[in-house]
Short mmCIF file of C-alpha atoms (C1' of nucleotides) in Angstrom, two decimals:
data_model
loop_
_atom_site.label_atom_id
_atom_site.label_comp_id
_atom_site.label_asym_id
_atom_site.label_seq_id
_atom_site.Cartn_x
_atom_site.Cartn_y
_atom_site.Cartn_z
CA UNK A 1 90.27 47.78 108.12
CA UNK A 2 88.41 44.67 108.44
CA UNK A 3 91.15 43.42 110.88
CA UNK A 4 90.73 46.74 112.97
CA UNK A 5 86.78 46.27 113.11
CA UNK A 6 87.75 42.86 114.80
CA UNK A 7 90.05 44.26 117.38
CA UNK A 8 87.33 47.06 118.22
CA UNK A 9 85.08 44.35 118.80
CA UNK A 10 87.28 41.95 120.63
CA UNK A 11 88.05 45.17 122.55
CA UNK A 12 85.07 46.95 123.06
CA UNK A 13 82.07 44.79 122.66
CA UNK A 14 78.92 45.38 120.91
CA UNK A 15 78.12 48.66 122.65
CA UNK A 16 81.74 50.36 121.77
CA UNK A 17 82.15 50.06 118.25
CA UNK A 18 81.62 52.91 115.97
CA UNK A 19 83.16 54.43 113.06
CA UNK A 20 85.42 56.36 115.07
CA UNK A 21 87.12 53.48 117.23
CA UNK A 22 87.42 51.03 114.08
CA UNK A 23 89.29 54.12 112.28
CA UNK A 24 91.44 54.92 115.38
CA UNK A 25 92.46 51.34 115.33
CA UNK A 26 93.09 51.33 111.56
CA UNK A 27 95.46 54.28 111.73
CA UNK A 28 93.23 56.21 109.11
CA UNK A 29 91.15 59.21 109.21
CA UNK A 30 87.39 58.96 110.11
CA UNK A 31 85.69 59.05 106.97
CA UNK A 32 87.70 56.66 105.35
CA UNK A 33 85.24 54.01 106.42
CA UNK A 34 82.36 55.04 103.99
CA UNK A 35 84.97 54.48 101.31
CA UNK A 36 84.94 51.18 101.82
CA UNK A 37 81.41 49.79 102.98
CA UNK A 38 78.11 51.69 103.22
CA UNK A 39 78.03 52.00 106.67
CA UNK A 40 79.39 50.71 110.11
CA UNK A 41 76.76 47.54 109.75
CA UNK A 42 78.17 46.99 106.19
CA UNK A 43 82.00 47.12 108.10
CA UNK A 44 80.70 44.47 110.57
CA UNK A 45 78.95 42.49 108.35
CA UNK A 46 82.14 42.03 106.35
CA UNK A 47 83.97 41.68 109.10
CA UNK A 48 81.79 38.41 110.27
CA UNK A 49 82.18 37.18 107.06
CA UNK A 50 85.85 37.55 106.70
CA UNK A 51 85.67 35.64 110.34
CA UNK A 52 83.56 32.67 108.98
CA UNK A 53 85.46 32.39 106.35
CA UNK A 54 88.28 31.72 107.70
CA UNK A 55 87.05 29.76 110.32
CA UNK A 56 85.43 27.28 107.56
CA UNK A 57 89.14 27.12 106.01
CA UNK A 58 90.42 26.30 109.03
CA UNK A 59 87.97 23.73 109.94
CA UNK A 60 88.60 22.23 106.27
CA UNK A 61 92.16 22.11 107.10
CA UNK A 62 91.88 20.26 110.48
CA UNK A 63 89.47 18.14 108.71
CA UNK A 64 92.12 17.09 105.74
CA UNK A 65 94.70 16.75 108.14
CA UNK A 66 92.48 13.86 109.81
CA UNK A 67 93.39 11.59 106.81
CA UNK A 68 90.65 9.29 105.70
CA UNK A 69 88.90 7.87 108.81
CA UNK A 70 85.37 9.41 108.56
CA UNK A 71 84.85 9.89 112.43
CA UNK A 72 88.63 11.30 112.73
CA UNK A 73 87.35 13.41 109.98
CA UNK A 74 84.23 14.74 111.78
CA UNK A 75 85.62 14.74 115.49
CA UNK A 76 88.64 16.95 114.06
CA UNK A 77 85.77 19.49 112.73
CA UNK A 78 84.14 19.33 115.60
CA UNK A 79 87.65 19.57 118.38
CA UNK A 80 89.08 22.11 115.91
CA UNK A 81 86.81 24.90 117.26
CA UNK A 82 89.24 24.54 120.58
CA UNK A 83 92.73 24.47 119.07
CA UNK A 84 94.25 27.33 117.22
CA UNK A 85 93.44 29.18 114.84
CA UNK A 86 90.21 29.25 116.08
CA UNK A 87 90.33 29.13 119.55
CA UNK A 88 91.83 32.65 119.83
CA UNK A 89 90.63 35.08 123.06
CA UNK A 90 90.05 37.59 120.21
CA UNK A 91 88.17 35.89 117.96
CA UNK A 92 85.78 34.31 120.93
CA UNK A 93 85.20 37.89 122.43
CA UNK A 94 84.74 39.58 118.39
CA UNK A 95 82.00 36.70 118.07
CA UNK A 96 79.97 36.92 121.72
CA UNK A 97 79.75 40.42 120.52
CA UNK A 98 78.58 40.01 116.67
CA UNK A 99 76.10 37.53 118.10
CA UNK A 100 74.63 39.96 120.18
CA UNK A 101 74.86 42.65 117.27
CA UNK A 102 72.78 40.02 115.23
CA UNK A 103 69.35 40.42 116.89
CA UNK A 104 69.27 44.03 116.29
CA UNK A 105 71.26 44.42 112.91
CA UNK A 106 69.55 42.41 110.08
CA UNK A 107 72.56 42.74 107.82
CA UNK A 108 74.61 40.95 110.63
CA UNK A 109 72.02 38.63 111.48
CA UNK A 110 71.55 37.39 107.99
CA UNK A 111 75.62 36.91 108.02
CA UNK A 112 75.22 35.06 110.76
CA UNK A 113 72.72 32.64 109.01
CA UNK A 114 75.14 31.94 106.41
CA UNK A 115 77.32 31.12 108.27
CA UNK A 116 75.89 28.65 110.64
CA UNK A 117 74.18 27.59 107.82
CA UNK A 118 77.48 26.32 105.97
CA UNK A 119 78.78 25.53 109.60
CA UNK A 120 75.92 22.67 110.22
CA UNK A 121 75.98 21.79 106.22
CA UNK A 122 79.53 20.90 106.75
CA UNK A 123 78.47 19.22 110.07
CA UNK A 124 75.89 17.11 108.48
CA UNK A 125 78.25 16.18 105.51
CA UNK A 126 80.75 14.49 107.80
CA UNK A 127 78.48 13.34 110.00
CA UNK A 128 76.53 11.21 107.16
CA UNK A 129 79.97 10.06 105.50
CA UNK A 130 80.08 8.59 108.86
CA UNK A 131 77.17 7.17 109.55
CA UNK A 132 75.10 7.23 106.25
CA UNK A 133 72.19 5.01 107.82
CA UNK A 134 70.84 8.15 109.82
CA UNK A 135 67.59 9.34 108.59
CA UNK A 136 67.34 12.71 110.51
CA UNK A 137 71.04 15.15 110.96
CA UNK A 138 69.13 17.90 112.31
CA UNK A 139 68.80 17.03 115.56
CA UNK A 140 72.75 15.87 116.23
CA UNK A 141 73.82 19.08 114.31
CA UNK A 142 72.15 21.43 116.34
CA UNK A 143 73.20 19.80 119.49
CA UNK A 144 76.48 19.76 118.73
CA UNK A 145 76.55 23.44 117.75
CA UNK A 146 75.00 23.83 120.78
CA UNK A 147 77.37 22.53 122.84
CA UNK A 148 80.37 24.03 121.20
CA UNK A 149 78.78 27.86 121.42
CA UNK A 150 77.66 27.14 124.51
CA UNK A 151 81.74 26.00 125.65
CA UNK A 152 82.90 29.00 123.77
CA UNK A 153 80.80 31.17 125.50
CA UNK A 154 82.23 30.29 128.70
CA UNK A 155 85.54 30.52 127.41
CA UNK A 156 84.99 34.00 126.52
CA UNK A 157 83.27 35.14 129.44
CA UNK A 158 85.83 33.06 131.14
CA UNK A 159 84.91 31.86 135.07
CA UNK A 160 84.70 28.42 134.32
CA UNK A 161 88.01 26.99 133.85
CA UNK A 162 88.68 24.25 131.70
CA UNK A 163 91.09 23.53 128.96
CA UNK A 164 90.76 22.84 125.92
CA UNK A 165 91.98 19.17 126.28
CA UNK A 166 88.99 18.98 128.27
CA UNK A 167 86.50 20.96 125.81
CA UNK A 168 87.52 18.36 123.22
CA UNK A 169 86.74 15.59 125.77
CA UNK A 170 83.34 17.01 125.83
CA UNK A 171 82.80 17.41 122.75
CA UNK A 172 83.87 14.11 121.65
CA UNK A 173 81.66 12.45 124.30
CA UNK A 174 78.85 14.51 123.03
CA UNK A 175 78.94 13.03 119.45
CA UNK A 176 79.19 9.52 120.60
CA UNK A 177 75.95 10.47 122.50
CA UNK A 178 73.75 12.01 120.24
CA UNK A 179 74.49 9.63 117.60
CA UNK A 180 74.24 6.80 119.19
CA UNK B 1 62.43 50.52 135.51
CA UNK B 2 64.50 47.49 135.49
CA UNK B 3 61.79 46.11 133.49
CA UNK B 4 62.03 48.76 131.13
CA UNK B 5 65.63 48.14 131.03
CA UNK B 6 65.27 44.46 130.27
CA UNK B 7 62.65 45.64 127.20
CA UNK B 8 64.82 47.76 125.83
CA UNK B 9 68.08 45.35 125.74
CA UNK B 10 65.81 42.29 124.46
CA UNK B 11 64.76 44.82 121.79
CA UNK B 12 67.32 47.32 120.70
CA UNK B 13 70.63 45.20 122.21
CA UNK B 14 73.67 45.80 123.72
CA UNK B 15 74.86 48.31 121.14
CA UNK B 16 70.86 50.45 121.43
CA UNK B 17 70.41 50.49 125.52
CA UNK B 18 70.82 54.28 126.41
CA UNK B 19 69.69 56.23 129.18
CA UNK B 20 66.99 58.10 126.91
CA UNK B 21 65.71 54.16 125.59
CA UNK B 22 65.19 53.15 129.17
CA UNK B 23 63.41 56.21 130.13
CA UNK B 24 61.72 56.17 127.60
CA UNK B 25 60.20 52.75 127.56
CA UNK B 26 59.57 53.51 131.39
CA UNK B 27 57.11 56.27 129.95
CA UNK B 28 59.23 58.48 132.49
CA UNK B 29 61.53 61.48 131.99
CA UNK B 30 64.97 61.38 130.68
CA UNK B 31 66.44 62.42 133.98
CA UNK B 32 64.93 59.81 136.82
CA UNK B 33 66.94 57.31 135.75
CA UNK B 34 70.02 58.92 137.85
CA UNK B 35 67.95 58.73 140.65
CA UNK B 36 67.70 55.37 141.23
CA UNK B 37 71.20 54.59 139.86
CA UNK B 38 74.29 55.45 139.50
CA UNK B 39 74.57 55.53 135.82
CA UNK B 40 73.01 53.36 132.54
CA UNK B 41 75.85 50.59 133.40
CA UNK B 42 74.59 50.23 137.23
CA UNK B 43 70.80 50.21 135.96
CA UNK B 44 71.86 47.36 133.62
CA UNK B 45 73.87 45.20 136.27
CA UNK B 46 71.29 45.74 138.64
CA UNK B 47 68.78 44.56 135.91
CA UNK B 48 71.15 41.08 134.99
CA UNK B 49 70.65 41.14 139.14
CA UNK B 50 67.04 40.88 138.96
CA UNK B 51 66.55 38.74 136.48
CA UNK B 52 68.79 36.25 137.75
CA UNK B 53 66.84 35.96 140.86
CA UNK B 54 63.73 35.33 139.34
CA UNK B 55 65.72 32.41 136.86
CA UNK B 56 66.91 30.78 140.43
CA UNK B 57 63.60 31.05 141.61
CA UNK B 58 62.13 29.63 139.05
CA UNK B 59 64.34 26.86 138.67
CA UNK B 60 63.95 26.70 142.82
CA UNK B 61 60.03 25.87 142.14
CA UNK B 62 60.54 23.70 139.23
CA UNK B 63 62.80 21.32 141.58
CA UNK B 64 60.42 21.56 144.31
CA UNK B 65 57.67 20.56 142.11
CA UNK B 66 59.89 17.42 140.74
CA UNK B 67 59.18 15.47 144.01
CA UNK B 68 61.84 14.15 146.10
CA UNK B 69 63.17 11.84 143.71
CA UNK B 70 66.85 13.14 143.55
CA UNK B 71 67.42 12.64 139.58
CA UNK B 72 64.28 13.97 138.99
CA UNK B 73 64.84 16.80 140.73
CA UNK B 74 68.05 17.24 138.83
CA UNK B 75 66.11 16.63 135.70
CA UNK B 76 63.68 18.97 136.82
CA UNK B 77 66.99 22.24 137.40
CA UNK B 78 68.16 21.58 133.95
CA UNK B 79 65.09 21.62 131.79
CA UNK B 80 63.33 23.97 133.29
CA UNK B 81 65.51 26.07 131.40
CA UNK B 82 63.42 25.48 128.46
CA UNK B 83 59.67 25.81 130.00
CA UNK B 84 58.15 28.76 131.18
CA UNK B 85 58.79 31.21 132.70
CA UNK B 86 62.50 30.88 132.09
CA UNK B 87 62.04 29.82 128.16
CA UNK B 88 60.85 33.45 127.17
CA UNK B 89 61.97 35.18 123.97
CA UNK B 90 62.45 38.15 125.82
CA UNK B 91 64.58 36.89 128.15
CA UNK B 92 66.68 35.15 125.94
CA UNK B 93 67.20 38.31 124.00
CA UNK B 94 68.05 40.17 127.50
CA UNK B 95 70.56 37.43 127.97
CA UNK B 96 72.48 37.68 125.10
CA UNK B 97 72.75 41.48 125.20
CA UNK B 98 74.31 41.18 128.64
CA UNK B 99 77.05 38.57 127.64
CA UNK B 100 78.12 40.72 124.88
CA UNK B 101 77.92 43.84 127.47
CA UNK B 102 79.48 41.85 130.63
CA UNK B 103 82.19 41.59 128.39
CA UNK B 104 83.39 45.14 128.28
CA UNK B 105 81.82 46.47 131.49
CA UNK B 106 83.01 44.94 134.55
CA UNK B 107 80.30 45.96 136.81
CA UNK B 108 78.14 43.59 134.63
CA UNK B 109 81.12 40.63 134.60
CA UNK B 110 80.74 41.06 138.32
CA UNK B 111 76.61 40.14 137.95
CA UNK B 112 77.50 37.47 135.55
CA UNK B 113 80.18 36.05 137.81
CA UNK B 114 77.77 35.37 140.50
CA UNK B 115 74.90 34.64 138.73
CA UNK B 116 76.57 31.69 137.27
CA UNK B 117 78.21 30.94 139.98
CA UNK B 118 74.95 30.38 141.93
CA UNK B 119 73.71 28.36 139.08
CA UNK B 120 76.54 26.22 138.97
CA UNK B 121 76.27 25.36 142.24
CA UNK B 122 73.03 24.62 142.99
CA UNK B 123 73.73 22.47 139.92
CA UNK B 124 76.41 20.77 141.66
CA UNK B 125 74.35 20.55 144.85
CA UNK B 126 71.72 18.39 142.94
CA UNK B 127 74.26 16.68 141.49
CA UNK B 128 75.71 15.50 144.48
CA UNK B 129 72.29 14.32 145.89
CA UNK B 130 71.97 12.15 143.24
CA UNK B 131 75.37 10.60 142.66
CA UNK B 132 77.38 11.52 145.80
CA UNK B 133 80.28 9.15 144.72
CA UNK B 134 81.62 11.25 141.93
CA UNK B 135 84.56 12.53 143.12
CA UNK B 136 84.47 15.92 140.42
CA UNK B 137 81.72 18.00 139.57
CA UNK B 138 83.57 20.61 138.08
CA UNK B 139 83.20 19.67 134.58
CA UNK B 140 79.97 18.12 134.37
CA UNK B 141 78.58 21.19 135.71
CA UNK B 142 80.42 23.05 133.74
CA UNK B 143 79.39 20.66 130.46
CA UNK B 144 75.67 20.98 131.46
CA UNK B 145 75.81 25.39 131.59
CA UNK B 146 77.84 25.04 128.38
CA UNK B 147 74.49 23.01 126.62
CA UNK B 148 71.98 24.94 128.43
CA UNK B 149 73.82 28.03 127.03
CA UNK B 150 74.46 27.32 123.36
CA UNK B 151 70.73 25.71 123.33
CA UNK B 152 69.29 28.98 125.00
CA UNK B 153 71.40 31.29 122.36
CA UNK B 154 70.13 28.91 119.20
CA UNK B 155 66.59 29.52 120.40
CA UNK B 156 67.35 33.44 120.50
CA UNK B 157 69.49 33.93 117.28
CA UNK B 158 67.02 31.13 115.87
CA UNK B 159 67.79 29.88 113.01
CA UNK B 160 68.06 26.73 114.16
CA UNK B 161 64.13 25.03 114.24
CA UNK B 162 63.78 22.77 117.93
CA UNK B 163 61.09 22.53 119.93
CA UNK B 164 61.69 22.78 123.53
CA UNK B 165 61.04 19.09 123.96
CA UNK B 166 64.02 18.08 122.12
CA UNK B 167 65.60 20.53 124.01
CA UNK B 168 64.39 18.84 127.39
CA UNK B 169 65.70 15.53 125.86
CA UNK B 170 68.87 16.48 124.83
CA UNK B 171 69.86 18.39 128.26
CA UNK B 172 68.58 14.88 129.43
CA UNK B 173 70.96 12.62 127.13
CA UNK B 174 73.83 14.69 127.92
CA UNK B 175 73.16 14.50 131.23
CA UNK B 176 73.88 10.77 131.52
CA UNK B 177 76.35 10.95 128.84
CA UNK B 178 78.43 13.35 131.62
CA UNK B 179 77.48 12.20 134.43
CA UNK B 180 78.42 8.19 133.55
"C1'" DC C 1 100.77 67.83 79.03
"C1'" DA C 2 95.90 67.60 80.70
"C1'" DT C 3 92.37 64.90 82.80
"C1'" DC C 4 90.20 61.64 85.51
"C1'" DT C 5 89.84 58.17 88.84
"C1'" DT C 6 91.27 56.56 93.43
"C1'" DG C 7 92.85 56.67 98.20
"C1'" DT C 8 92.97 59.53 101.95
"C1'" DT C 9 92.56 63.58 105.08
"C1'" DA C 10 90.21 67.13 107.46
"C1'" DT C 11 86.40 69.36 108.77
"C1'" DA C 12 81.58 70.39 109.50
"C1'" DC C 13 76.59 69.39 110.50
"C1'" DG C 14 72.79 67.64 112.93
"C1'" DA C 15 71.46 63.99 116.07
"C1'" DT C 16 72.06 61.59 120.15
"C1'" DC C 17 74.74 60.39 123.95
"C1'" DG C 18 75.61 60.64 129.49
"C1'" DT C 19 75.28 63.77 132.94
"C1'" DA C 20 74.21 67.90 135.80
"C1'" DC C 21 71.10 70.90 137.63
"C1'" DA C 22 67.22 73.96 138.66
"C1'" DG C 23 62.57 73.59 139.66
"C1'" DC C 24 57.99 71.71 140.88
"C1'" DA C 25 54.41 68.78 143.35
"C1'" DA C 26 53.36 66.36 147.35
"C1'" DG C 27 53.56 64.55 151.81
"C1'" DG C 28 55.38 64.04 156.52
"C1'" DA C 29 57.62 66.57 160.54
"C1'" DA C 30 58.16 70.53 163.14
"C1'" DT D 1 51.52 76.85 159.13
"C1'" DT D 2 56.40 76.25 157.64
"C1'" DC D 3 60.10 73.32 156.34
"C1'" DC D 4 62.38 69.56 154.36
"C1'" DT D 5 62.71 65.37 152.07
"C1'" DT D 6 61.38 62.68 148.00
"C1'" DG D 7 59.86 61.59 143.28
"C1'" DC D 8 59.97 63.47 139.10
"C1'" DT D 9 60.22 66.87 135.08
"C1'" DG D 10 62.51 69.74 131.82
"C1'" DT D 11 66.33 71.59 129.99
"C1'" DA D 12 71.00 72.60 129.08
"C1'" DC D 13 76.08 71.38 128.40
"C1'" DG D 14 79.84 69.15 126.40
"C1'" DA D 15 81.19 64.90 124.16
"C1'" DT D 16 80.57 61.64 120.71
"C1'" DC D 17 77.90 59.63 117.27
"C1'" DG D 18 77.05 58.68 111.80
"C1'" DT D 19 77.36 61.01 107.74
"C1'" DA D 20 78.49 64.38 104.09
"C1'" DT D 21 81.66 66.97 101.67
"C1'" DA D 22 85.59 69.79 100.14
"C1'" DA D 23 90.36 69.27 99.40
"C1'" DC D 24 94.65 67.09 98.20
"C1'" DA D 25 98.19 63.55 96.51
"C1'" DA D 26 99.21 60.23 93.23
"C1'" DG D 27 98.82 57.18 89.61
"C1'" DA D 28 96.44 55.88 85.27
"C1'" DT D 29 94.63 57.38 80.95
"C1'" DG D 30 93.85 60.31 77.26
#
DNA sequence: CATCTTGTTATACGATCGTACAGCAAGGAA
DNA sequence: TTCCTTGCTGTACGATCGTATAACAAGATG
């Protein structure tokens, strides 16, 4: 169900889903839905957390797969945003639209806090196990956030062609700059 | 009326912009709004329209006010992003609403398209005035959006404290972090 | 066996959606 | 004056929305 409420999203953007289409897409009747969650915010609120989740277990992944080099470590959490699992046409559109369904739906938007919220926290962690001299990790964690919404963004809106050889360029150049 | 339509998708968001909202928050009747378009998604394109021509003529002044130096003038395209009048909560909010909807309505992909297509290039034009020995602009330009982008949609989700300062100096920083 | 929870379907209700259309007020053209 | 366009209102229609609820199948529990 949760799965379906991605597709829908993916699919139809913020403005399309409803309980309706995520059922239709589940194969199940209609009113199945308030078995499961309270409402259609309570579906998509899962849903983005199902989506962080994973995300965060991927990242951890990439991360351990680094080995032991601190800045291999960080610059495979931040570069593993633009290899797969993550960097998935799906997943990009199914977030564009849950970040514009968090301004108006406070249950999404407080996922959403979470969730960057462990995103930067893990951000910061590698980022000081790098460089544990650096009094302020605000600053560099935002930026780099920045910068890798801001590349998936165009990714999923898609007319600026790059790769993501190139996106991981970027991003790599980016650290060494806001660091330094 | 497009103004109306840019209140109501800062306010209600992709998934809450109706023909009723707009008309309503136009203080006119339910029915005018299919006078002066062709339906909610034309009102809405023609609204990402408008507001993109006042962003490019805003950024227009804020170069011409930079002097003729041509860095500054470069400086002057990309941070302006982050002053008034462009740097309006509002705005931002209207923004977001119309990635997630440009994703599922092509009439509003088609407004996107050129909107950042004009940015992009006069971008590249400034670019080019400055450094006219780099051989690619492509990505550079495309690295500078991507910043501008993620910054613009931290400010808007916000949970991510920056004043626009830091903004102004990190757009700088990656600026010669790109462009080098 | 009877009962009770659980997963699921089907249907119905009121609200809201986009759209269509008839009508009205006003102003310029004849 | 009459007519015709234009801006705008009000309302109505069918579709779709979120939600509620009755019904049923099946498995667990007594």
């Amino acid at each position: 169900m949760i799965e379906a409420t991605a597709r829908v999203l993916a699919s139809k953007g913020a403005a399309g889903v409803s309980v309706r289409a995520i059922c239709a897409e589940a194969g199940v009747s209609p009113g199945l839905l308030r078995h499961y969650f309270a409402g259609v915010s309570d579906a998509i609120a899962d849903t983005y957390r199902i989506i962080g989740r994973q995300i965060a277990e991927a990242l951890e992944i990439a991360v351990e797969m680094a080995g032991p080099d601190p800045r291999a470590r960080l610059i495979a959490y931040i570069t593993a945003s633009f290899r797969a699992p993550i960097a998935d046409p799906q997943l990009l559109s199914s977030y564009v639209a849950l970040w514009s369904l968090s301004r108006s739906d406070p249950e999404v938007a407080r996922v959403r806090a979470e969730v960057y919220r462990d995103f930067r926290s893990g951000l910061e962690l590698l980022i000081r196990a790098w460089r544990p001299e650096l009094p302020d990790l605000r600053l560099p964690a935002i930026a780099l956030t920045a910068l890798i919404d801001g590349l998936w963004l165009e990714l999923s809106l898609g007319d600026a062609p790059f790769t993501p050889e190139e996106a991981e360029m970027l991003a790599e150049k980016w650290l060494d700059c806001v660091i330094a």
